[in-house]
Coordinates of C-alpha atoms and ligand atoms in Angstrom, one line a residue:
X484 CA 44.3 -84.0 54.5
X485 CA 42.7 -86.1 51.9
X486 CA 39.8 -84.8 49.7
X487 CA 37.3 -87.6 49.5
X488 CA 33.8 -87.9 47.9
X489 CA 31.6 -84.9 47.0
X490 CA 28.8 -84.7 49.6
X491 CA 26.8 -81.8 48.2
X492 CA 26.7 -79.3 45.3
X493 CA 25.1 -75.9 45.9
X494 CA 24.7 -73.0 43.6
X495 CA 28.1 -71.5 44.3
X496 CA 30.1 -74.2 46.1
X497 CA 30.8 -77.9 46.2
X498 CA 31.4 -79.7 49.6
X499 CA 33.7 -82.7 50.0
X500 CA 34.3 -85.1 52.8
X501 CA 37.8 -85.5 54.1
X502 CA 39.6 -88.3 56.1
X503 CA 38.7 -86.4 59.3
X504 CA 35.0 -86.7 60.0
X505 CA 35.0 -83.3 61.7
X506 CA 36.3 -81.5 58.7
X507 CA 35.1 -80.7 55.2
X508 CA 36.5 -79.1 52.1
X509 CA 34.5 -76.4 50.3
X510 CA 35.4 -75.7 46.6
X511 CA 34.1 -72.3 45.3
X512 CA 32.7 -72.2 41.7
X513 CA 32.4 -69.2 39.3
X514 CA 28.7 -70.1 38.8
X515 CA 26.3 -67.3 39.8
X516 CA 22.5 -67.5 40.3
X517 CA 19.9 -65.0 41.4
X518 CA 16.1 -65.0 42.2
X519 CA 16.2 -68.5 43.6
X520 CA 18.1 -69.9 40.6
X521 CA 15.9 -68.4 37.9
X522 CA 18.8 -66.3 36.6
X523 CA 21.9 -68.2 35.8
X524 CA 25.4 -67.1 34.8
X525 CA 29.0 -67.2 35.5
X526 CA 31.4 -64.6 36.9
X527 CA 35.0 -65.3 35.9
X528 CA 37.3 -65.6 38.9
X529 CA 34.5 -65.2 41.4
X530 CA 35.2 -68.5 43.1
X531 CA 38.8 -67.4 43.9
X532 CA 37.8 -64.0 45.2
X533 CA 34.9 -65.3 47.3
X534 CA 37.1 -68.0 48.8
X535 CA 39.9 -65.7 49.7
X536 CA 37.7 -62.8 50.9
X537 CA 35.5 -65.0 53.1
X538 CA 38.6 -66.6 54.7
X539 CA 40.2 -63.3 55.5
X540 CA 37.0 -61.9 56.9
X541 CA 36.3 -65.0 59.0
X542 CA 39.8 -65.0 60.3
X543 CA 39.3 -61.4 61.5
X544 CA 36.0 -62.3 63.1
X545 CA 37.5 -65.3 64.8
X546 CA 40.3 -63.1 66.3
X547 CA 37.5 -60.7 67.5
X548 CA 35.8 -63.6 69.4
X549 CA 33.2 -64.8 66.8
X550 CA 33.6 -68.6 66.4
X551 CA 33.6 -69.6 62.7
X552 CA 33.9 -72.7 60.6
X553 CA 37.2 -71.5 58.9
X554 CA 40.2 -73.8 59.5
X555 CA 42.7 -73.3 56.6
X556 CA 42.9 -72.1 53.0
X557 CA 44.1 -75.0 50.9
X558 CA 44.2 -73.5 47.4
X559 CA 42.8 -70.6 45.4
X560 CA 39.3 -72.1 45.5
X561 CA 39.4 -74.7 48.3
X562 CA 39.2 -74.3 52.1
X563 CA 39.1 -76.7 55.0
X564 CA 36.2 -76.0 57.3
X565 CA 34.6 -77.5 60.4
X566 CA 31.7 -79.8 59.6
X567 CA 28.5 -78.4 60.9
X568 CA 24.8 -79.1 60.6
X569 CA 23.5 -75.9 58.9
X570 CA 20.7 -74.0 60.8
X571 CA 18.2 -73.6 58.0
X572 CA 18.0 -69.8 58.3
X573 CA 19.3 -67.0 56.2
X574 CA 20.1 -64.2 58.7
X575 CA 20.1 -60.8 57.1
X576 CA 21.5 -57.7 58.8
X577 CA 20.9 -54.3 57.3
X578 CA 22.4 -50.9 57.9
X579 CA 20.7 -49.0 55.0
X580 CA 17.5 -49.7 53.1
X581 CA 18.2 -51.7 49.9
X582 CA 16.9 -54.7 47.9
X583 CA 13.9 -56.6 49.2
X584 CA 13.6 -54.3 52.2
X585 CA 13.2 -51.2 50.0
X586 CA 10.7 -53.0 47.8
X587 CA 8.7 -54.4 50.7
X588 CA 8.4 -51.2 52.7
X589 CA 8.6 -48.6 49.9
X590 CA 11.8 -47.0 51.3
X591 CA 14.3 -45.6 48.8
X592 CA 17.6 -47.5 48.5
X593 CA 20.4 -46.0 50.5
X594 CA 18.1 -44.5 53.3
X595 CA 20.0 -44.9 56.5
X596 CA 18.4 -46.6 59.5
X597 CA 18.0 -45.4 63.1
X598 CA 19.7 -48.7 64.1
X599 CA 20.7 -51.9 62.2
X600 CA 18.0 -54.5 61.6
X601 CA 17.9 -58.2 61.5
X602 CA 15.5 -60.6 59.7
X603 CA 15.3 -64.3 59.0
X604 CA 14.4 -66.4 56.0
X605 CA 13.6 -70.1 56.1
X606 CA 16.4 -71.6 54.0
X607 CA 14.2 -73.7 51.7
X608 CA 14.7 -73.5 47.9
X609 CA 11.3 -75.2 47.1
X610 CA 9.5 -72.5 49.1
X611 CA 11.7 -69.6 47.8
X612 CA 13.4 -68.9 51.2
X613 CA 10.3 -67.2 52.8
X614 CA 10.7 -64.6 55.5
X615 CA 10.0 -66.0 59.0
X616 CA 9.9 -64.3 62.4
X617 CA 11.4 -65.3 65.7
X618 CA 8.3 -66.9 67.2
X619 CA 7.6 -68.8 63.9
X620 CA 11.1 -70.2 63.6
X621 CA 11.0 -71.4 67.2
X622 CA 7.5 -72.9 66.7
X623 CA 8.7 -75.1 63.8
X624 CA 12.0 -75.9 65.6
X625 CA 14.4 -74.4 63.0
X626 CA 16.4 -73.3 66.0
X627 CA 16.2 -73.4 69.8
X628 CA 15.7 -70.3 71.9
X629 CA 19.3 -70.2 73.2
X630 CA 20.6 -70.8 69.6
X631 CA 18.5 -67.9 68.4
X632 CA 19.8 -65.7 71.1
X633 CA 23.4 -66.6 70.1
X634 CA 22.6 -66.0 66.4
X635 CA 21.2 -62.6 67.1
X636 CA 24.2 -61.6 69.3
X637 CA 26.8 -62.8 66.9
X638 CA 25.1 -61.3 63.9
X639 CA 25.0 -57.8 65.3
X640 CA 28.6 -58.1 66.5
X641 CA 29.7 -59.3 63.0
X642 CA 27.9 -56.2 61.6
X643 CA 29.9 -53.9 64.0
X644 CA 33.2 -55.6 63.1
X645 CA 32.6 -55.8 59.3
X646 CA 31.1 -52.3 59.0
X647 CA 34.1 -50.8 60.8
X648 CA 36.6 -52.8 58.7
X649 CA 34.9 -52.0 55.3
X650 CA 34.7 -48.3 56.3
X651 CA 38.5 -48.3 56.6
X652 CA 38.6 -49.6 53.0
X653 CA 36.3 -46.8 51.8
X654 CA 33.4 -49.2 51.5
X655 CA 29.9 -48.9 53.0
X656 CA 28.5 -52.2 54.2
X657 CA 24.8 -51.9 53.3
X658 CA 23.6 -55.3 54.3
X659 CA 24.6 -59.0 54.3
X660 CA 23.4 -62.5 54.8
X661 CA 24.9 -65.0 57.3
X662 CA 24.4 -68.7 57.9
X663 CA 25.2 -70.5 61.1
X664 CA 25.8 -74.2 61.9
X665 CA 26.0 -76.5 64.8
X666 CA 29.1 -78.5 65.7
X667 CA 28.7 -82.1 66.8
X668 CA 28.5 -80.9 70.4
X669 CA 25.7 -78.4 69.5
X670 CA 28.0 -75.3 69.6
X671 CA 26.7 -72.6 67.2
X672 CA 29.3 -71.1 64.9
X673 CA 29.4 -68.9 61.8
X674 CA 29.4 -70.9 58.6
X675 CA 28.9 -70.5 54.8
X676 CA 30.7 -67.5 53.3
X677 CA 31.0 -63.7 53.5
X678 CA 31.6 -62.4 50.0
X679 CA 30.3 -60.0 47.4
X680 CA 27.7 -62.7 46.7
X681 CA 26.3 -62.3 50.2
X682 CA 26.9 -58.6 51.0
X683 CA 26.0 -55.3 49.5
X684 CA 29.2 -53.2 49.4
X685 CA 29.0 -49.7 48.0
X686 CA 32.0 -47.4 47.4
X687 CA 31.7 -44.8 50.2
X688 CA 32.6 -41.9 48.0
X689 CA 30.7 -42.6 44.8
X690 CA 28.0 -45.1 45.9
X691 CA 29.2 -47.5 43.1
X692 CA 27.9 -51.1 43.7
X693 CA 30.9 -53.5 44.2
X694 CA 28.9 -56.7 44.7
X695 CA 26.5 -59.2 43.1
X696 CA 23.8 -56.7 42.5
X697 CA 25.8 -55.9 39.3
X698 CA 24.9 -59.4 38.2
X699 CA 21.4 -59.5 39.6
X700 CA 20.4 -56.2 38.0
X701 CA 22.5 -56.5 34.8
X702 CA 24.5 -53.4 35.6
X703 CA 27.7 -54.6 33.7
X704 CA 31.2 -54.6 35.0
X705 CA 30.6 -57.6 37.3
X706 CA 34.1 -59.1 37.1
X707 CA 35.7 -55.6 37.5
X708 CA 33.6 -54.9 40.6
X709 CA 34.7 -58.2 42.2
X710 CA 38.3 -57.5 41.4
X711 CA 38.0 -53.9 42.8
X712 CA 36.4 -55.0 46.1
X713 CA 39.1 -57.6 46.6
X714 CA 41.8 -55.1 45.9
X715 CA 40.3 -52.7 48.5
X716 CA 40.3 -55.5 51.0
X717 CA 43.9 -56.6 50.3
X718 CA 45.2 -53.1 50.4
X719 CA 43.9 -52.8 54.0
X720 CA 44.3 -56.4 55.3
X721 CA 48.1 -56.8 55.4
Ligands
TMP1931 P1 17.7 -58.8 49.8 O1 17.6 -57.3 50.0 O2 17.5 -59.3 48.4 O3 16.8 -59.5 50.8 O4 19.2 -59.2 50.2 C1 19.8 -58.9 51.5 C2 21.2 -59.3 51.5 O5 21.3 -60.8 51.5 C3 22.1 -58.9 50.3 O6 23.3 -58.4 50.9 C4 22.2 -60.1 49.5 C5 22.1 -61.2 50.4 N1 21.5 -62.4 49.8 C6 22.1 -63.6 49.8 O7 23.3 -63.7 50.2 N2 21.5 -64.7 49.3 C7 20.2 -64.6 48.8 O8 19.7 -65.6 48.3 C8 19.5 -63.3 48.8 C9 18.1 -63.2 48.3 C10 20.2 -62.3 49.4

């Protein structure tokens, strides 16, 4: 597999073409941003952890029947993935109140829910990724009705699978963000990454935050938290 020209550079990853038009290479950076890029920094070793964690989790999801873009890990920071057209939605699933949900609805962080929730943001940096509801995203054709049905079904199933897995590692999956993409034939699959950048992961015993909130909120110990969450995953995922 030959790595060809860079197609795109995002906040945390670069994407390259390959000699197979159906495959891309993603290369994970240590760069970290928050608040739509307003806060910038770097988390040493993050790219390696996010690459390896995302691949392991996607492999598990694939085995459990969720189609994903993951093909093959190529190096510490590089992975071969299926080329998709990204559905411009950030899909957020929550098990406990935290972050923007707590702020918006005045509910203390850590408050458990009656049932998991799902919400969507329109993936658009210029607009600051505004929240959007089902009827609105259908109205402006961000997804088709059958695609939205698939995204909802996969997202709640991913939550069940990941929540159970992290629980075995002594970690509470508070919430997370997913992105989906369309293959050339229109099939919707899970894309992007699943990592401490895109999930809230709390130590089940102590409540310690083992995710990017340590960077967003200047809590310190960011690198240690990423290393700790990766160690928890590795111990359990043999
Ligand atoms: P929020 O509470 O700030 O809306 O975040 C919900 C989840 O989504 C949390 O696990 C962090 C993740 N997330 C991203 O992956 N990318 C983003 O740009 C934002 C704002 C949140």
